Short mmCIF file of C-alpha atoms in Angstrom, two decimals:
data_model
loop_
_atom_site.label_atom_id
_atom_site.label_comp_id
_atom_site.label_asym_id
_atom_site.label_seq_id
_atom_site.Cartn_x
_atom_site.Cartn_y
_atom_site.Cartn_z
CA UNK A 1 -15.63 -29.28 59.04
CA UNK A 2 -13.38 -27.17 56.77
CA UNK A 3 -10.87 -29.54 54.76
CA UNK A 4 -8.55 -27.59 51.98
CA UNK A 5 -6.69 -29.42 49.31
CA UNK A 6 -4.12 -27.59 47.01
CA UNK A 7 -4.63 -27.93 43.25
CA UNK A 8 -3.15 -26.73 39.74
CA UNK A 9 -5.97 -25.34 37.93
CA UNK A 10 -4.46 -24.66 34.58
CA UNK A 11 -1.91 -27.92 32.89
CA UNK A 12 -0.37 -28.89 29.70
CA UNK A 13 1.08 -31.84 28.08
CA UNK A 14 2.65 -32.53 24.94
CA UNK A 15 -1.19 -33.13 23.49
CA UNK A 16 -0.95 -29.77 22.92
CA UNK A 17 2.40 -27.49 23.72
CA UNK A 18 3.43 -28.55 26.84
CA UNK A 19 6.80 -30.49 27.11
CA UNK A 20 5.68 -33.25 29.42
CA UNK A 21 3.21 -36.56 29.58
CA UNK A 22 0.21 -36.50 31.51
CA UNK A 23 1.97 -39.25 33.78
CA UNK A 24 4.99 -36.77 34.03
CA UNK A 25 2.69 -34.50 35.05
CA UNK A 26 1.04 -36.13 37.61
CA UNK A 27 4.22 -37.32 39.10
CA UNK A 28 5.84 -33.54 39.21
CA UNK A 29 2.36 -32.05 41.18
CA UNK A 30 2.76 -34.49 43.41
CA UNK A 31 6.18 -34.11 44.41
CA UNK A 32 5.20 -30.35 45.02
CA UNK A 33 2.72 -31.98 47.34
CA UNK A 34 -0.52 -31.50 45.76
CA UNK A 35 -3.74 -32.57 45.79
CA UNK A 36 -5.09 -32.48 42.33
CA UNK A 37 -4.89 -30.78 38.90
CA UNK A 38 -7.06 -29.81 36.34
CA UNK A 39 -6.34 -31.32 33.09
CA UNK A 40 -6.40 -28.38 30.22
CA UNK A 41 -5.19 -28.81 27.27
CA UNK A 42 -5.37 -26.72 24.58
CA UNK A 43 -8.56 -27.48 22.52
CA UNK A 44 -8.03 -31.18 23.59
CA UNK A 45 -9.41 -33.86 25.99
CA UNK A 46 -6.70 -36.62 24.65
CA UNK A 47 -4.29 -36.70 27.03
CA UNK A 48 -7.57 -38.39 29.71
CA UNK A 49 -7.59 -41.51 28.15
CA UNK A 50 -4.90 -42.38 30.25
CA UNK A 51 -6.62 -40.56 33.20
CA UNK A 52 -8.04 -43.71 35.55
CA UNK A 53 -4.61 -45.73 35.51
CA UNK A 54 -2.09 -42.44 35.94
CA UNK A 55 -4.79 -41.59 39.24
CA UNK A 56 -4.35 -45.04 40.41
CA UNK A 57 -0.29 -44.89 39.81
CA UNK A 58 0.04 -41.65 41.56
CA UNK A 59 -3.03 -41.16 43.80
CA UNK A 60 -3.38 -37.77 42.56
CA UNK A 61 -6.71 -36.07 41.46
CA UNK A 62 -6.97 -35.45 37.56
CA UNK A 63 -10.30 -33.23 37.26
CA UNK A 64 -11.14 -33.28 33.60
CA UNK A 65 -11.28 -30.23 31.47
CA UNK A 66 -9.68 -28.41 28.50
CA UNK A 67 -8.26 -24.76 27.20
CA UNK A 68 -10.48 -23.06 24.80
CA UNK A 69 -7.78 -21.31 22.53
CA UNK A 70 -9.31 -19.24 20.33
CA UNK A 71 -8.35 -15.56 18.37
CA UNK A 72 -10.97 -14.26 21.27
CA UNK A 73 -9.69 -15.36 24.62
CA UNK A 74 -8.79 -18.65 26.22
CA UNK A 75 -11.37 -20.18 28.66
CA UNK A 76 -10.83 -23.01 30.91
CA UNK A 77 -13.62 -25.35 31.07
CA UNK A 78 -13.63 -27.54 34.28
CA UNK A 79 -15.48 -30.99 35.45
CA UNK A 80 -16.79 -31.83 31.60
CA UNK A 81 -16.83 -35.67 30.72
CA UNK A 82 -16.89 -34.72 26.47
CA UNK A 83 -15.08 -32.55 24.42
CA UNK A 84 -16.93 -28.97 24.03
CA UNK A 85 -16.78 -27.25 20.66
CA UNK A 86 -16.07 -23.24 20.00
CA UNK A 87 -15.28 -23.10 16.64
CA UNK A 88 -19.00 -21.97 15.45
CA UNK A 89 -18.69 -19.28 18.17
CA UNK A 90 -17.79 -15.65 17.47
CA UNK A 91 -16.63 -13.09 19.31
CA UNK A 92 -20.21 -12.16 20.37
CA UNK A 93 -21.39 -15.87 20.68
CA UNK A 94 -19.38 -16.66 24.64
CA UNK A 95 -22.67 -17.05 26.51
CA UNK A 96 -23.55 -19.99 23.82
CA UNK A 97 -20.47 -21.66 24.71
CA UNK A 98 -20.90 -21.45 28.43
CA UNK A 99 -23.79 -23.36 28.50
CA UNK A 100 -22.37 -26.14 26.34
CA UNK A 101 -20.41 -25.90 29.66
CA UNK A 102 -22.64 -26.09 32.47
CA UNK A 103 -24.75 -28.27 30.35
CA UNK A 104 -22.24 -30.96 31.83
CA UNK A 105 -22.08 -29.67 35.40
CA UNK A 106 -18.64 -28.11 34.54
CA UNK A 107 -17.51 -24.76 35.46
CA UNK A 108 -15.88 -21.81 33.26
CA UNK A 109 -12.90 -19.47 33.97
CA UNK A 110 -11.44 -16.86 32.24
CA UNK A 111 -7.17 -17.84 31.47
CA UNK A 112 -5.18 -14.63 32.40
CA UNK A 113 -7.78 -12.09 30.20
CA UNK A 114 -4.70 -9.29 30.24
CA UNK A 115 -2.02 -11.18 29.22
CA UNK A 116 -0.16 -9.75 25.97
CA UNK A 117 -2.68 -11.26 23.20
CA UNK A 118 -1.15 -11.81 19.60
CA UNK A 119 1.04 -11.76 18.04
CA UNK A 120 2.68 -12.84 20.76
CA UNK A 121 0.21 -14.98 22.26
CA UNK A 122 -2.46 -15.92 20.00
CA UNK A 123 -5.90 -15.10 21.72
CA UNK A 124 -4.34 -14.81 24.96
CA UNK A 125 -6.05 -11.56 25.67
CA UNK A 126 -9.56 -11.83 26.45
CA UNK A 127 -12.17 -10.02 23.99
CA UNK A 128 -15.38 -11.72 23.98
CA UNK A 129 -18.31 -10.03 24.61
CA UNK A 130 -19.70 -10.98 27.72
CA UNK A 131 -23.62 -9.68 28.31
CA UNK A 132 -24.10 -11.48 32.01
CA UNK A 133 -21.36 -12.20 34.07
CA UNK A 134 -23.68 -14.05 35.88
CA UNK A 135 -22.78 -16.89 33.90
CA UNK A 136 -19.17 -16.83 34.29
CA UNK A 137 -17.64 -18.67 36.99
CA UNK A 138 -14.55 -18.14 37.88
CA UNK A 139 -11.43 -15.69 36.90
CA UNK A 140 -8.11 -16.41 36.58
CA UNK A 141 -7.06 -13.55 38.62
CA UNK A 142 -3.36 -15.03 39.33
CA UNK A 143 -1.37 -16.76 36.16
CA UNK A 144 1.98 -18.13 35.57
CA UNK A 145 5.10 -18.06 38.11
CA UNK A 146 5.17 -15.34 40.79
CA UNK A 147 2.07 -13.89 39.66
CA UNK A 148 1.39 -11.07 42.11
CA UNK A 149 4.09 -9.30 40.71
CA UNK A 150 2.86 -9.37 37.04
CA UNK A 151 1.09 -5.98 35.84
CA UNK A 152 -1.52 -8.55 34.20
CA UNK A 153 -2.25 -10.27 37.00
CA UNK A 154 -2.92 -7.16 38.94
CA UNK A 155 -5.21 -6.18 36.23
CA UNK A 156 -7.43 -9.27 36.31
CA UNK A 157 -7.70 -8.79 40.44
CA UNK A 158 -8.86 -5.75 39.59
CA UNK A 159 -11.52 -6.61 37.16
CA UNK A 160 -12.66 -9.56 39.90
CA UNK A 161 -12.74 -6.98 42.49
CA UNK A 162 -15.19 -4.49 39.88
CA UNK A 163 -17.24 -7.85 39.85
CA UNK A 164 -17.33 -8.28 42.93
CA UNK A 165 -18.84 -4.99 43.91
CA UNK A 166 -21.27 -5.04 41.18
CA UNK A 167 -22.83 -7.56 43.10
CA UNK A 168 -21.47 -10.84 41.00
CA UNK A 169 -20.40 -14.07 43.16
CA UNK A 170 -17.43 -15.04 40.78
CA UNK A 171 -14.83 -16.80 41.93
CA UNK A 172 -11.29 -16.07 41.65
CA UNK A 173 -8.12 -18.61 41.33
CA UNK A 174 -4.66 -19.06 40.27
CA UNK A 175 -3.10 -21.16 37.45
CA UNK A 176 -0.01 -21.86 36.84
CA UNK A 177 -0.47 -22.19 32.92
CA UNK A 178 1.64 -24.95 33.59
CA UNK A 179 3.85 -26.06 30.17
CA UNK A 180 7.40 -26.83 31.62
CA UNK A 181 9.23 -29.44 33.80
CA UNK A 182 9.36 -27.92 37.22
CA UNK A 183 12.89 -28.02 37.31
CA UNK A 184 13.12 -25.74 35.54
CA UNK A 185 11.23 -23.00 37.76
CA UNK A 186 13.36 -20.88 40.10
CA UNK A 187 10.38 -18.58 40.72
CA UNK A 188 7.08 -19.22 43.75
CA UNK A 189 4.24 -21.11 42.83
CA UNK A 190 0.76 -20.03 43.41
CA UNK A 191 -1.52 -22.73 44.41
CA UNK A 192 -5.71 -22.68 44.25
CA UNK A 193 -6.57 -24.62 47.81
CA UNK A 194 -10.24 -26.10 47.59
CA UNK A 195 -12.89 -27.04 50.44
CA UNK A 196 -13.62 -30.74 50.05
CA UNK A 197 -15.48 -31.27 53.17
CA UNK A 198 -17.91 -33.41 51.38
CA UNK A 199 -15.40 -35.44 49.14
CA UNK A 200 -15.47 -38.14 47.86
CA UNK A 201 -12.68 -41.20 48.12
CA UNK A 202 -9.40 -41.21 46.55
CA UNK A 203 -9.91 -44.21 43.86
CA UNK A 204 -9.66 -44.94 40.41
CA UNK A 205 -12.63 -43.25 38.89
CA UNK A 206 -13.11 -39.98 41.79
CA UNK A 207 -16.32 -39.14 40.86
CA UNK A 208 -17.62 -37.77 43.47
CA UNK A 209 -14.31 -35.88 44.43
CA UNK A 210 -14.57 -34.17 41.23
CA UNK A 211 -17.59 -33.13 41.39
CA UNK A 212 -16.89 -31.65 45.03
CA UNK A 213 -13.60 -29.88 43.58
CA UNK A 214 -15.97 -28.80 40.72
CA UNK A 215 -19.24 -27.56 43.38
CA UNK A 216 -16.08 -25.58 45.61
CA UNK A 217 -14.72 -23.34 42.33
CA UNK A 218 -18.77 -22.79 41.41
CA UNK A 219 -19.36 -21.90 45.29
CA UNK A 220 -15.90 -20.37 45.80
CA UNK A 221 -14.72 -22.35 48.94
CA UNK A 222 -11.42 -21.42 47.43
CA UNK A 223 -8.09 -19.75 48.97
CA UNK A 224 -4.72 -18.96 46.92
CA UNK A 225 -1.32 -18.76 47.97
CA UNK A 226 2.33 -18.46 47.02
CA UNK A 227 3.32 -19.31 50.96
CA UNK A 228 0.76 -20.36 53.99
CA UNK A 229 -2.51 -21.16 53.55
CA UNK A 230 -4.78 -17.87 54.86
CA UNK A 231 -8.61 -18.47 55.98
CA UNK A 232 -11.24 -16.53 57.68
CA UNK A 233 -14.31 -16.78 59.41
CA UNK A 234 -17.22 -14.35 60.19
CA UNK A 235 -19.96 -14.55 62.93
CA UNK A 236 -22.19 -12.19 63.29
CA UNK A 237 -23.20 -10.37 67.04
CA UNK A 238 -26.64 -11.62 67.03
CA UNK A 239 -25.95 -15.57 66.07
CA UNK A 240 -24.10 -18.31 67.01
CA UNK A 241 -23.91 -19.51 63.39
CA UNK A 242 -20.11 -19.02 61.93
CA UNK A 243 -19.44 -18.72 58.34
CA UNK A 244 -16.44 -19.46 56.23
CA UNK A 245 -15.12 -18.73 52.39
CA UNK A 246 -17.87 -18.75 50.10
CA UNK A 247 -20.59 -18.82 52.63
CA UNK A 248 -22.93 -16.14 52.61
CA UNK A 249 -24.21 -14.45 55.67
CA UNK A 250 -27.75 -13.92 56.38
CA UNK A 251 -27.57 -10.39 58.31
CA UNK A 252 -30.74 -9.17 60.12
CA UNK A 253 -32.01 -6.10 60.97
CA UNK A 254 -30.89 -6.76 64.75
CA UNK A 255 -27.07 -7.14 63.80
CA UNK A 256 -24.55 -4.81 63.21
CA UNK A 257 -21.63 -5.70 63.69
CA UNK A 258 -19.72 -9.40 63.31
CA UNK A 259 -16.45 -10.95 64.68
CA UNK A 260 -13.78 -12.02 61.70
CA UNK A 261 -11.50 -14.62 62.81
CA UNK A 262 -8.17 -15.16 60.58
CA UNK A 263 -6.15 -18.15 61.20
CA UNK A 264 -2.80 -18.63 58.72
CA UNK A 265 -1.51 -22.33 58.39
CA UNK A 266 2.24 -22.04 58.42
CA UNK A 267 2.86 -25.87 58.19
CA UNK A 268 0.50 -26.50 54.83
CA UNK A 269 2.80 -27.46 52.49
CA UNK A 270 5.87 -26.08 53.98
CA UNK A 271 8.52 -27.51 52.32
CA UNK A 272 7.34 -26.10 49.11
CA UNK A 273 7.87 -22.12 49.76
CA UNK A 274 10.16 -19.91 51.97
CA UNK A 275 8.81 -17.16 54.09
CA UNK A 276 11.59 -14.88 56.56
CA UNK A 277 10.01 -14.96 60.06
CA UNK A 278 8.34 -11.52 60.07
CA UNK A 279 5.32 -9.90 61.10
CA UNK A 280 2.65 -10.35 58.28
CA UNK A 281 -0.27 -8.00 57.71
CA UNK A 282 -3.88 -9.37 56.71
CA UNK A 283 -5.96 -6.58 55.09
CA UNK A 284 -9.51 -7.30 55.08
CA UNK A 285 -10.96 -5.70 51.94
CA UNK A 286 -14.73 -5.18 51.04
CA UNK A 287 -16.92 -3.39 48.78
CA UNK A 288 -16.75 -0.96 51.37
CA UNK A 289 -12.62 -0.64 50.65
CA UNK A 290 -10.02 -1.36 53.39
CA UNK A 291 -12.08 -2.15 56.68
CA UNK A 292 -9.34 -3.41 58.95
CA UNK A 293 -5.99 -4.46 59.33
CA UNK A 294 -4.58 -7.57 61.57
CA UNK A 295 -1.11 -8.68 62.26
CA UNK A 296 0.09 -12.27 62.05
CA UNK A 297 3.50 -14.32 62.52
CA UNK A 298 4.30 -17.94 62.73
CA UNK A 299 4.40 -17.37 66.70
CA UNK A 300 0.79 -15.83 66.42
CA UNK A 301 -0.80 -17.55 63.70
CA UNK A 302 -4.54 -16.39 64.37
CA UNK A 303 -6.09 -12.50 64.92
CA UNK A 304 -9.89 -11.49 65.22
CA UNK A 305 -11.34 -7.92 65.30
CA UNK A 306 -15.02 -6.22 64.84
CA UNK A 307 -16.42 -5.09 61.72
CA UNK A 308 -19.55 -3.51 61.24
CA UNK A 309 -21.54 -5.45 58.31
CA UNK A 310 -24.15 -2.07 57.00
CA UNK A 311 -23.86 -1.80 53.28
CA UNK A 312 -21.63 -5.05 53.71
CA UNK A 313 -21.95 -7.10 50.71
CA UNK A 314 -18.58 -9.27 50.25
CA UNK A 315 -15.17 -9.08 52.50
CA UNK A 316 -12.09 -11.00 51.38
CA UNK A 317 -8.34 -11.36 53.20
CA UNK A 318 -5.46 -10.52 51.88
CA UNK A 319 -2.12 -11.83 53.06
CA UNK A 320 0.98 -9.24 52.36
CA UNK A 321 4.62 -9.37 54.39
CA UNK A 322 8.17 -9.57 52.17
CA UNK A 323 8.59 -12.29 49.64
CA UNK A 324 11.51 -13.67 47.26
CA UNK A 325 13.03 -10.23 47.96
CA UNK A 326 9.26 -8.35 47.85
CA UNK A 327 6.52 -6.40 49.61
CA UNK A 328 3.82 -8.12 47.70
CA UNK A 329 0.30 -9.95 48.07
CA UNK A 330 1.65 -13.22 49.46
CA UNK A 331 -2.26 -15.14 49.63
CA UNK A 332 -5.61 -14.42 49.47
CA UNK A 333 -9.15 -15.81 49.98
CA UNK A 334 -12.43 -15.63 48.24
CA UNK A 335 -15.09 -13.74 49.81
CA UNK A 336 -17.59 -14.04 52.69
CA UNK A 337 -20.69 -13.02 50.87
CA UNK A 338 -23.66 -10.57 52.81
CA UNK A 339 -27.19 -10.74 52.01
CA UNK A 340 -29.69 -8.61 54.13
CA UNK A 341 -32.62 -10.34 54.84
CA UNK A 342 -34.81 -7.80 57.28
#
């Protein structure tokens, strides 16, 4: 069974330029009713030393991890117990640095690769050299505050979407980039919902709930939103085997088509975002392009249709209606993979 958990993928403290403690933090994420965060400072693990006791105060998940900032790009390193070095690496050297990474059982993500870079932001703007994207996780396809606006943003959901139909399973998230008090923020806030249907318990040290927030960003159980909480299922004509966000689907030589199933979660974290009662449209996108179009409202929260899965090798939904005074992307989900096996 399917359990989703909202988290902030991409924090700050005053370790490195972030205004507040680790413990202010915590407090503020879960007053916006989350889950968990990621820890990321900027080329610093410091602010965890206070990690066990804040978790126990607040009974809110702290996943370890830290901002590479370099003159190259900034990459977000997830689920490491030490502190990973870059500053041997050059602008050709990414894949060494990776695997200092997964070395640990963490994860990697590209931070917001076409944000302005510097002067303005130092490094902000992604220019390693990457060789196999095989080895990159996850992008940071949504950043900052009402992020499916931003002309960057819609350049890095681009590039994931390129990825994605060359065949690469890389996930793709939202952060926040989160440096300032939240009182301060008028505008939505994206959140990253993970599966955790084999977590761990809610306790001092969350071991094993890290590690299943880690496996779910490597796997991409993952759906984003600014508003409701969008999934989707798949099951194919020939099976009675049902398949959900990240999963990939074994298709046959007998099967051609399979049933998607959308379901949209008006009530997860509701007090958090405001959505005008309106008729919402989910766009299921593929390699293949636009494939189908459902509608969806808080009176008629769940839609299906038939899609025919030949030359099917991902499908994603997309979640788009009027918000804060928009037509825009409003959530989306990671995709369903396809893998023939005849």
């Amino acid at each position: 069974m399917r359990q989703w958990f909202p988290y902030e993928l991409h924090t700050h403290t005053f370790h490195s330029d972030g205004e507040h403690s680790l413990r202010e933090l915590a407090s503020s994420a879960k007053e916006l009713g989350l889950f968990g965060i990621a820890m990321t400072d900027h080329n610093t693990m410091s602010p965890l030393l206070e990690r066990e006791q804040i978790q126990s105060e607040t009974e809110l998940q702290i996943i370890r991890g830290m901002e590479w900032t370099t003159f190259f790009g900034h990459m977000l390193a997830i689920g490491i117990v030490d502190y990973v070095d870059w500053r041997d690496l050059g602008v050709k050297d990414i894949h060494r640095g990776i695997e200092r990474v997964h070395r640990q059982g963490g994860v990697v993500g590209i931070a917001h690769p076409f944000r302005v870079g510097s002067p303005l932001c130092t490094g902000c703007y992604w220019e390693y050299e990457i060789s196999d994207w095989k080895d990159v996780d996850y992008i940071e396809v949504w950043s900052y505050t009402f992020p499916s606006i931003m002309n960057s943003n819609q350049r890095a959901f681009q590039l994931w979407t390129d990825m994605l139909n060359q065949g690469y399973r890389i996930s793709g998230v939202c952060g926040r980039d989160w440096h300032v008090s939240s009182k301060k923020v008028t505008e939505p806030i994206a959140v990253t919902y993970l599966d955790l249907a084999n977590r761990g318990t809610l306790g001092p040290e969350q071991t094993d709930l890290e590690k299943a927030a880690v496996d779910a960003l490597r796997k991409g159980s993952i759906s984003v939103t600014m508003g409701p909480l969008l999934q989707f299922t798949v099951q194919l004509d020939t099976t009675d085997s049902v398949y959900g966000i990240g999963e990939e689907v074994r298709v046959d030589g007998a099967a051609n088509t399979a049933q998607v199933q959308i379901e949209v979660d008006f009530t997860a974290r509701e007090e958090h975002w405001q959505l005008a009662d309106q008729e919402l449209r989910v766009v299921l996108m593929s390699n293949k392009g636009q494939i189908a179009e459902l509608n969806v409202s808080r009176n008629a929260a769940t839609a299906s249709c038939w899609v025919e899965v030949k030359e099917l090798i991902w499908l994603r939904a997309e979640l788009h209606g009027a918000f804060h005074n928009c037509i825009t992307m409003i959530a989306f989900t990671n995709p369903i993979y396809f893998e023939d096996h005849k």
